Coordinates of C-alpha atoms in Angstrom, one line a residue:
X1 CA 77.4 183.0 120.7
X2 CA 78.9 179.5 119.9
X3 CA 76.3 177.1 118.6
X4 CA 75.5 174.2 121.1
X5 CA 77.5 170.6 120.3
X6 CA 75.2 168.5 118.5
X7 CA 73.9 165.9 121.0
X8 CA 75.9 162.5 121.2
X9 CA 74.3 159.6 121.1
X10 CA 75.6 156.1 122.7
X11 CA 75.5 153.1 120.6
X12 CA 74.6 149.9 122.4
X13 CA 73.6 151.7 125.6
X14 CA 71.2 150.9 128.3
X15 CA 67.4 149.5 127.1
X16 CA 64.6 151.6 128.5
X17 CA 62.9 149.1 131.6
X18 CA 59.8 148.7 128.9
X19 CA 61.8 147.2 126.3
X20 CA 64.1 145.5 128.3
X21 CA 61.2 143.6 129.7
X22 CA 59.7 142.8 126.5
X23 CA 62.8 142.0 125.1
X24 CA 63.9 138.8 127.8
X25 CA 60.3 138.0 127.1
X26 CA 60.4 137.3 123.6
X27 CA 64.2 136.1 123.9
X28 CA 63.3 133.6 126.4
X29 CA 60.6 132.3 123.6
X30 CA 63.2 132.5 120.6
X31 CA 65.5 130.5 122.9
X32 CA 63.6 127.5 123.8
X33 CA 62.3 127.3 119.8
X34 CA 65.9 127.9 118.8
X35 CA 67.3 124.7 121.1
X36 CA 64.7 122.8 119.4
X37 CA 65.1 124.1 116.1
X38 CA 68.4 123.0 116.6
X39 CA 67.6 119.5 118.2
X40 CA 65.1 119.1 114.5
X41 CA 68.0 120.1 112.4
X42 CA 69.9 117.4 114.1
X43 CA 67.1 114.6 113.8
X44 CA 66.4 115.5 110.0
X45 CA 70.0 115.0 109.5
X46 CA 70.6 111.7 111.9
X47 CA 67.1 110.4 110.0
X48 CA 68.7 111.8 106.3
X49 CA 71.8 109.4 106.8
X50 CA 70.6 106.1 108.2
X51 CA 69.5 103.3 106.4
X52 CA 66.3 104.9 107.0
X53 CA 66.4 107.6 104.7
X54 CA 63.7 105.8 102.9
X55 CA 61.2 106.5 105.0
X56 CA 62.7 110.3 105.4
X57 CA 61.6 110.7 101.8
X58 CA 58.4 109.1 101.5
X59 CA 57.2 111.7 104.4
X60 CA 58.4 114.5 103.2
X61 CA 57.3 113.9 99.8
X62 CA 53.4 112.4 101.0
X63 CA 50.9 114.8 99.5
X64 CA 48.1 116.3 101.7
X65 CA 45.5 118.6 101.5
X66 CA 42.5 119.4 98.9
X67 CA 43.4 119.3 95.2
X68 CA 40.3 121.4 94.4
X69 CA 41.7 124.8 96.0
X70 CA 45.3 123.7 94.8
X71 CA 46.5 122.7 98.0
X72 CA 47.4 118.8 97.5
X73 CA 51.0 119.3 99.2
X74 CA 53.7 117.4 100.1
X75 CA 54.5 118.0 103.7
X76 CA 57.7 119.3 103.0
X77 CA 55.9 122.0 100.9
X78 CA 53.6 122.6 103.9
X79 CA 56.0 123.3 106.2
X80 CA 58.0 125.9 103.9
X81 CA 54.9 127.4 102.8
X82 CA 52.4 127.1 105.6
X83 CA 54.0 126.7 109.1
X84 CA 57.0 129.6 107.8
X85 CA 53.8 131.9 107.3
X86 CA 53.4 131.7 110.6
X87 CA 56.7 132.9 111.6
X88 CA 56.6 135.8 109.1
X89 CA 53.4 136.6 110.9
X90 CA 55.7 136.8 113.9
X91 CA 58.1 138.6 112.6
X92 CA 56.0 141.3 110.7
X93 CA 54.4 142.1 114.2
X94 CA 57.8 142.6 115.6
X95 CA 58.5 144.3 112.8
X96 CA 55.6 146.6 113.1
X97 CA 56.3 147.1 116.9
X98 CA 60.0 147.9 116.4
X99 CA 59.0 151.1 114.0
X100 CA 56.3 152.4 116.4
X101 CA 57.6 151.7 120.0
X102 CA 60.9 150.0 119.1
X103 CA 64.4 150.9 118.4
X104 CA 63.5 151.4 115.0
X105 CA 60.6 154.6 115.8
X106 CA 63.7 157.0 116.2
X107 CA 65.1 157.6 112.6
X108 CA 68.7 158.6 114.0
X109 CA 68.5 155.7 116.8
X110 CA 66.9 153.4 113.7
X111 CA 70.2 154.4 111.2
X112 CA 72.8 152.3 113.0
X113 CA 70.9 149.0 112.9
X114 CA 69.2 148.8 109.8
X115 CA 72.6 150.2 107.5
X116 CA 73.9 147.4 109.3
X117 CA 71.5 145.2 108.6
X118 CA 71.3 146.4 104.9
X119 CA 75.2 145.8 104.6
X120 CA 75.2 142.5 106.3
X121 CA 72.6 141.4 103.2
X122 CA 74.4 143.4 100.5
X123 CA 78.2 142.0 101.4
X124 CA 76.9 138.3 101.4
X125 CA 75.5 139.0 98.2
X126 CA 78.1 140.3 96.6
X127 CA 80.2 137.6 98.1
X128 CA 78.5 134.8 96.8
X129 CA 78.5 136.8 93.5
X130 CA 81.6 137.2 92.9
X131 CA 82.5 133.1 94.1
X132 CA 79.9 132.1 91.6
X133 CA 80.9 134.1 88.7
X134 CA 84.6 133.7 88.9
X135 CA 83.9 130.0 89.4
X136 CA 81.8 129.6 86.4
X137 CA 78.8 128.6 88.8
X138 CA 75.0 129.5 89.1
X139 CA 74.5 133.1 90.1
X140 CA 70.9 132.4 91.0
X141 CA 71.3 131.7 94.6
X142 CA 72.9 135.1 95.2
X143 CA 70.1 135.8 98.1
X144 CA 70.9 132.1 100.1
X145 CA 73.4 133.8 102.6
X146 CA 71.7 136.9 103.3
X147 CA 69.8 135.8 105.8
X148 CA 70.5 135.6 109.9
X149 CA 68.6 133.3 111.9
X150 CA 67.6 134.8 115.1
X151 CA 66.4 131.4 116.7
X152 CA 69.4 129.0 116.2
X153 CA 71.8 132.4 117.0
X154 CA 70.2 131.9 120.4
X155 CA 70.5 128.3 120.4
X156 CA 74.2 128.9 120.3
X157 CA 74.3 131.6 123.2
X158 CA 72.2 129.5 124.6
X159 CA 74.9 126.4 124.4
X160 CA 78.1 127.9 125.2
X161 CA 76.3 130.0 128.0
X162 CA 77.0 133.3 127.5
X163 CA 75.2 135.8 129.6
X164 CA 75.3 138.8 126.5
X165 CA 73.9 142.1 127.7
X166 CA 70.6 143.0 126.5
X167 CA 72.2 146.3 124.3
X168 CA 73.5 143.1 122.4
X169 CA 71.1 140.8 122.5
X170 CA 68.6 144.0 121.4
X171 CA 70.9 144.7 118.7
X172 CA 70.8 141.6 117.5
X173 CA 67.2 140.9 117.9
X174 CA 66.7 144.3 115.6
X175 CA 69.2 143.4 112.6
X176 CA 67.6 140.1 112.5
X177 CA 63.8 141.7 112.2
X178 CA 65.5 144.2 109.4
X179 CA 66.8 141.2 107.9
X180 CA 63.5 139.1 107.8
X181 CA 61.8 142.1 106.1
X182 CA 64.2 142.1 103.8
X183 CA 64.1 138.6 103.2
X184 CA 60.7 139.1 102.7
X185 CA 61.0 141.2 99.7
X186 CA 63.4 139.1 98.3
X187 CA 61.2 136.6 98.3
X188 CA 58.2 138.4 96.8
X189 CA 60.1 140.0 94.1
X190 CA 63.0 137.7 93.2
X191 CA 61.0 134.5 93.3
X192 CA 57.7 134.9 92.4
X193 CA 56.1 132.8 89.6
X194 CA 53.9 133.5 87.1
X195 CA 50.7 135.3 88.8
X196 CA 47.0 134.6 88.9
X197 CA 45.7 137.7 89.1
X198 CA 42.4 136.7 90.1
X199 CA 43.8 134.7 93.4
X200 CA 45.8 137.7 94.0
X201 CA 42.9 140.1 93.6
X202 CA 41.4 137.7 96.3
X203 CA 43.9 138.2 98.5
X204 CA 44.5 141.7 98.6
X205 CA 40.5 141.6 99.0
X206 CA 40.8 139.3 102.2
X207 CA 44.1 141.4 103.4
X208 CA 41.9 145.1 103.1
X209 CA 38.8 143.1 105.3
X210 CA 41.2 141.8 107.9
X211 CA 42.6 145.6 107.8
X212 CA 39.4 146.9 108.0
X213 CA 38.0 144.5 111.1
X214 CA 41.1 145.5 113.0
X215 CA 40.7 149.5 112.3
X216 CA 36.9 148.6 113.7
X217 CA 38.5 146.5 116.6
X218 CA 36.1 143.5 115.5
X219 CA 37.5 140.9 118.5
X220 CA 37.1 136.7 118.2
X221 CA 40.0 134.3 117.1
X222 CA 37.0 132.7 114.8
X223 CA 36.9 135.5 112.8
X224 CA 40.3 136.1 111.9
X225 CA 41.5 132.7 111.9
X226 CA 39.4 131.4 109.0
X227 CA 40.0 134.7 107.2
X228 CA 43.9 134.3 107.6
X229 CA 43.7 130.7 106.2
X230 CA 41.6 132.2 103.2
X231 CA 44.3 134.6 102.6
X232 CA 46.7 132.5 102.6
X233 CA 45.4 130.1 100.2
X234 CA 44.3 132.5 97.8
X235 CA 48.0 134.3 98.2
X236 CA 49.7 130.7 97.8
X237 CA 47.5 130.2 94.6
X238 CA 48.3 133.7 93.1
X239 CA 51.9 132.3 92.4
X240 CA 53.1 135.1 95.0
X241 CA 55.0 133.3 97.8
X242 CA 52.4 132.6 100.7
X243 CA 54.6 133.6 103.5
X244 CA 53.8 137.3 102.8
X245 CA 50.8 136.8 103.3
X246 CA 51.7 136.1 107.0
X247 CA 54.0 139.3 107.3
X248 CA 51.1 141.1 105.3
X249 CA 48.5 140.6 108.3
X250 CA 51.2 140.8 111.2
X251 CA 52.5 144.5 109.9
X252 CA 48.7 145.7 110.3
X253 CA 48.4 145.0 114.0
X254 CA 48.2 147.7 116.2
X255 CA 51.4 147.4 118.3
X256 CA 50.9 150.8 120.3
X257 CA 49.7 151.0 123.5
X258 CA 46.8 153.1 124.8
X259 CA 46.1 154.5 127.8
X260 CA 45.3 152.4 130.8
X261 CA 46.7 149.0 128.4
X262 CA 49.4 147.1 130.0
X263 CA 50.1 145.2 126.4
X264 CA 49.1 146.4 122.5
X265 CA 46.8 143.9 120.5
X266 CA 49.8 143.4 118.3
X267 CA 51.9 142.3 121.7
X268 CA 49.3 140.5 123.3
X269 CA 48.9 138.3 119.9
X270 CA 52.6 138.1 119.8
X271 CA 53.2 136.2 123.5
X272 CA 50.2 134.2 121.8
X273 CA 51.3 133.2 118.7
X274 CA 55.5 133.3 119.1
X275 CA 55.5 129.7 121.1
X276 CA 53.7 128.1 118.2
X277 CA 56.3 129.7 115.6
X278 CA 59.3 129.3 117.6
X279 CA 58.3 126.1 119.1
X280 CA 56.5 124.3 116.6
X281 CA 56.7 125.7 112.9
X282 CA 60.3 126.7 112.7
X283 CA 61.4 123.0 114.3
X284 CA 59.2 121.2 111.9
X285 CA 60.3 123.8 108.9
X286 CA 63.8 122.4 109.9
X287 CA 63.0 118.7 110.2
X288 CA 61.6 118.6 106.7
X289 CA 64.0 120.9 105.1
X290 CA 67.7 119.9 106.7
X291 CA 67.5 116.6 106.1
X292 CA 70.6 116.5 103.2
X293 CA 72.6 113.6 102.6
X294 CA 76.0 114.2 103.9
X295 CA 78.9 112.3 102.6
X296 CA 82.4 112.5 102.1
X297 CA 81.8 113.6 98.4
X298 CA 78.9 116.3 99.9
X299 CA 81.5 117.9 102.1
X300 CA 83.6 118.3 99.1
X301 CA 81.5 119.5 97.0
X302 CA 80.4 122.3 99.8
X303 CA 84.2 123.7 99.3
X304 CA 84.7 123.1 95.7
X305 CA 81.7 124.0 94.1
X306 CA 81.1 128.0 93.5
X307 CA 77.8 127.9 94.3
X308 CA 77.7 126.2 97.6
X309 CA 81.2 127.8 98.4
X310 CA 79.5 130.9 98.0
X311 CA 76.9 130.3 100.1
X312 CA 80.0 129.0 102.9
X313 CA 81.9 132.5 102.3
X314 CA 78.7 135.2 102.5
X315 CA 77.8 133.8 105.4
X316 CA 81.0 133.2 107.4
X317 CA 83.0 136.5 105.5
X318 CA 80.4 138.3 104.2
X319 CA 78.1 138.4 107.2
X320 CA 80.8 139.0 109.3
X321 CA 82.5 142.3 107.3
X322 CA 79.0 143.3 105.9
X323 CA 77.3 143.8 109.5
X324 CA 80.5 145.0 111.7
X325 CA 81.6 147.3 108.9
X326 CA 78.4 149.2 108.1
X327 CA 78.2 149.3 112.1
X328 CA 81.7 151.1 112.4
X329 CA 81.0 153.5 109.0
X330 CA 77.6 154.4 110.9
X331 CA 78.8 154.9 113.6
X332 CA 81.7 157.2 112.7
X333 CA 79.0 159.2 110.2
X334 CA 76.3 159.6 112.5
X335 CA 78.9 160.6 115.7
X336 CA 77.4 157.4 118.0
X337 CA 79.5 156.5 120.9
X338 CA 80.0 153.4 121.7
X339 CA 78.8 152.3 124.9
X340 CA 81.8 152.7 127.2
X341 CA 81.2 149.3 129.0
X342 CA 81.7 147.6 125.4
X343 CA 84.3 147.5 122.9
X344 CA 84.2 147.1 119.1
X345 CA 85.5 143.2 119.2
X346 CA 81.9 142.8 120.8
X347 CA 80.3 143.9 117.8
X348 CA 82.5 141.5 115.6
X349 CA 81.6 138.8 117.4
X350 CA 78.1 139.5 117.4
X351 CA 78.6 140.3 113.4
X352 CA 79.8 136.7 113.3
X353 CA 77.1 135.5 115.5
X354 CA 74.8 136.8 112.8
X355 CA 76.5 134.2 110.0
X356 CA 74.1 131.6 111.1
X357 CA 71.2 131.8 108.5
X358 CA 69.5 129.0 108.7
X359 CA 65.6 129.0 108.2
X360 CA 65.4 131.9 105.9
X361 CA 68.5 130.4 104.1
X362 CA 67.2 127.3 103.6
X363 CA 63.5 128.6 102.2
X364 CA 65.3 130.4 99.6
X365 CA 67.5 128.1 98.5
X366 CA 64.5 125.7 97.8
X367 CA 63.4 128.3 95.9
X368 CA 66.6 129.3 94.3
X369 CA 67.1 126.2 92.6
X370 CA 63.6 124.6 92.6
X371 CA 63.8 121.9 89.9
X372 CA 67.2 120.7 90.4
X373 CA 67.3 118.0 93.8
X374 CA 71.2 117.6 93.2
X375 CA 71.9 121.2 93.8
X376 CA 69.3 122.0 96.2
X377 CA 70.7 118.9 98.2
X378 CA 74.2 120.5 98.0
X379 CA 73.0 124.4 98.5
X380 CA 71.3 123.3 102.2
X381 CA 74.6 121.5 103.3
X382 CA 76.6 124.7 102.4
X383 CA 74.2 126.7 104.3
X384 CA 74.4 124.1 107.2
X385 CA 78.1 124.2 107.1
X386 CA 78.6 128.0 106.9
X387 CA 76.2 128.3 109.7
X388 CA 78.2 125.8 111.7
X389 CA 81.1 127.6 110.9
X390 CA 80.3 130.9 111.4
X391 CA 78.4 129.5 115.1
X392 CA 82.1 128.0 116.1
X393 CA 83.9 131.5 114.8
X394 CA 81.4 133.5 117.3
X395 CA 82.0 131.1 120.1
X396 CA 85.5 131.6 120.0
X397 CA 84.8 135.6 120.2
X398 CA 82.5 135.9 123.0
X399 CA 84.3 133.8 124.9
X400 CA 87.1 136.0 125.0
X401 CA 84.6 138.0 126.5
X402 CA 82.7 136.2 128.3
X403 CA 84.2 137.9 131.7
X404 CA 83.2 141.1 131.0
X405 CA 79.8 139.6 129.4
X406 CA 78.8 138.1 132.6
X407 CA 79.9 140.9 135.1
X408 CA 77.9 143.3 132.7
X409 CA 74.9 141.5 132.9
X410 CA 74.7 140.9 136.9
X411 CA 75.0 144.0 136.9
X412 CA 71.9 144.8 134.9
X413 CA 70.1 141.7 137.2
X414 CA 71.2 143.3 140.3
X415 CA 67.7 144.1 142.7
X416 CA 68.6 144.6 146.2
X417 CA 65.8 145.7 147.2
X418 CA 63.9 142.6 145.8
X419 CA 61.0 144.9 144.3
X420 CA 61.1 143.2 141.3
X421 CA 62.6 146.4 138.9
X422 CA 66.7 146.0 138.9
X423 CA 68.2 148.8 140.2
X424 CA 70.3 150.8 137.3
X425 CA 66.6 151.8 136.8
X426 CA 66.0 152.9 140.2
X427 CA 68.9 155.9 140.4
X428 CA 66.5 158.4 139.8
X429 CA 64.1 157.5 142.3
X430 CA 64.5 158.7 146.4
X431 CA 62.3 155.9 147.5
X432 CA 64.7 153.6 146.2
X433 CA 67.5 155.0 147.8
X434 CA 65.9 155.4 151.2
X435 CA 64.5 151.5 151.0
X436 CA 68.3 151.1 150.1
X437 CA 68.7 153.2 153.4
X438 CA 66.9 151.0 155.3
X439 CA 68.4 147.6 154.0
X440 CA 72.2 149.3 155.0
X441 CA 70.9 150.2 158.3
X442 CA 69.5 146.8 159.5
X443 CA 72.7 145.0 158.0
X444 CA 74.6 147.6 160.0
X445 CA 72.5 146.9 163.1
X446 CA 72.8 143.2 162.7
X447 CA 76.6 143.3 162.6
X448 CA 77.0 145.3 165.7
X449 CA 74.9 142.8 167.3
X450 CA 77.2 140.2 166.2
X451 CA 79.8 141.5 166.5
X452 CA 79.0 142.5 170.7
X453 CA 78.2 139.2 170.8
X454 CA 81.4 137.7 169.4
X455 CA 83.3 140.2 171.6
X456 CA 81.5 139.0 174.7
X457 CA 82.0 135.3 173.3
X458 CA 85.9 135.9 173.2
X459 CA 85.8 137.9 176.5
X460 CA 84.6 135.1 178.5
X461 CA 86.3 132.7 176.4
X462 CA 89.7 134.4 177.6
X463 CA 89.0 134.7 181.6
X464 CA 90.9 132.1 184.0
X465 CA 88.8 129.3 184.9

């Protein structure tokens, strides 16, 4: 007897109704942060290139905070390192709900997004690599265009009006939490400076009791509030980049539900805690950190130098062939199927899409080539210019689309029977179909009604007078 077929699996098909709730939840959020994420970077660089640039300067560079615990910042500094720890608390609680109720808690489901997410950091790598090298350039900022920026990708969909389907929009939303880890490690390994072991001994201490309240589901924001800030001070002073402390405490939520609970801890903090990153620390991260001096010189320098041409190509090539190819390979490897509604240019564009890397991108080329203003200057216009670039590129792509985008996603909308759960959920279920029944029936009824009232209408319209 003939072994069964192994089973097929489609790529980019239909969310389950769970995460496709939680999903236009957290997009919605992303959405509205990414607008004004994009309406800082704008100000920071109106403000950067006015005769007030002055006063663009002096606050960035004012110095805040107690010099005793090592934390007399400038506010610049406060935004990378503090408000961004809140947005890697963000993402490590995505992060952590992706690998246990997520599309990442199915290894075989997980493969397809993370070797793409893996290939659209190695290609921009090796990208920016190979500019810098055969240009004679600084190979240091070889980790700049790795990054994709989830908020200001939204922003864009957001701005053109592109109704993606939520396969996509998941998709998307899962590469860029891959990506952040990623980034993450980057950041802790590639640019960490010379440690304190005693702070860090501090920290891991304050990490293991905010692990160890959770595990004894201790409740009260004024417990872990404090504690959090402790952490992160003593992480910031251990020479250890302080965002990971943020990702540190958002991967040790518990982000799977129980019995009887409608949302996890980790979720519930999440809805909490994602307005004040998306809406608040990200924007300001932005308004302190794009705020480059752009000039006709700048612009040529952006396409000239290797470094910040580098940083152009990874994100606009490099992105693009890293993240559609090690899709395609994938999916060819592990036998996915494509969703039949979709096509492989929708992926491409959505590869493209993924070329803005802005936040992330900006963070680590401040950290890249901390000590030298010039080419730090120069490194966040390429990244602003090969995010704009690769932004305009995706535009052009989904709107080929858009058609099929927006038909695709009424679909998924559609609720006829106004129960609030959109019917390609409901297919399954015979009370659906028989309230669907009863919706036919009484349109039916109402049109035979008009229409033996239009029939009498014309009836008596036609007799003699």
């Amino acid at each position: 007897m003939a072994a069964p077929a192994p089973e097929r699996r489609t790529f980019l098909g239909r969310l389950s109704l769970p995460e496709r709730n939680y999903l236009a939840d957290a997009l919605r959020t992303e959405t509205v942060g990414g607008v004004l994420l994009l309406a800082a970077a704008i100000v920071a660089l109106i403000w950067a290139n006015t005769p007030f640039s002055s006063s663009y300067t002096a606050v960035s560079d004012f110095h805040i905070g107690p010099a005793a615990l090592g934390l007399n910042l400038s506010v610049e500094h406060w935004a990378a390192d503090g408000l961004l720890a809140v947005f890697f608390f963000v993402a490590g609680i995505e992060l952590k709900r992706e690998l246990v109720a997520g599309e990442l808690r199915d290894r075989r489901t997980a493969a397809l997004p993370v070797i793409a997410a893996v290939c659209g950091m190695a290609m921009p790598a090796m990208v920016y690599f190979l500019v810098a090298a055969v240009g004679g350039g600084s190979t240091d900022g070889w980790a700049v265009p790795t990054a994709t920026d989830i908020a200001f990708a939204l922003a864009v969909l957001a701005v053109i009006g592109t109704s993606l389907p939520s396969a996509l929009r998941a998709f998307l939303l899962t590469l860029a939490v891959v990506d952040d880890l990623f980034a993450i490690l980057i950041i802790a390994v590639f640019f960490t400076d010379d440690l304190n072991f005693g702070a860090l001994g501090g920290a891991f201490a304050g990490l293991a009791l905010f692990w160890l309240l959770l595990r004894k589901e201790v409740h009260g924001w004024y417990i872990y509030v404090p504690l959090a800030l402790v952490v992160w001070g003593l992480m910031y002073n251990s020479g250890v980049h302080a965002t990971i402390a943020g990702i540190a405490m958002g991967l040790m939520l518990r982000c799977n539900r129980r019995e009887g609970e409608q949302h996890s801890p980790g979720e519930h903090i999440e809805h909490l805690v994602r307005p004040l990153s998306a809406g608040l620390a990200v924007p300001l991260f932005a308004l302190f950190s794009a705020g480059v001096t752009i000039g006709g010189d700048a612009l040529g320098q952006v396409f000239t130098r290797p470094e910040t041409l580098g940083v152009v190509l990874g994100l606009v090539v490099g992105k693009t062939i890293g993240i559609f190819g090690g899709t395609w390979l994938a999916a060819r490897f592990t036998k996915a199927e494509l969703n039949p509604d979709l096509a492989w240019p929708d992926v491409l564009a959505l590869a493209s899409l993924a070329g803005i890397g802005f936040t992330v991108s900006l963070l680590i080329g401040e950290l890249a080539f901390e000590g030298n203003a010039t080419l730090t200057n120069e490194i966040k216009a390429s990244v602003l210019m090969g995010s704009l670039i690769a932004a305009v590129l995706a535009c052009l792509l989904l709107k080929l689309r858009d058609r099929t985008y927006r038909a695709l996603f009424a679909e998924e909308e559609r609720d006829e029977d106004l129960d609030g759960i959109p019917d390609v959920y409901e297919q399954d279920n015979p009370e659906y179909h028989l309230r669907m029944a009863a919706i036919y029936e009484a349109k039916a009824a109402e049109h035979r009604r008009r229409a033996q009232v239009a029939g009498a209408s014309r009836d008596g319209g036609d007799s003699p007078a």
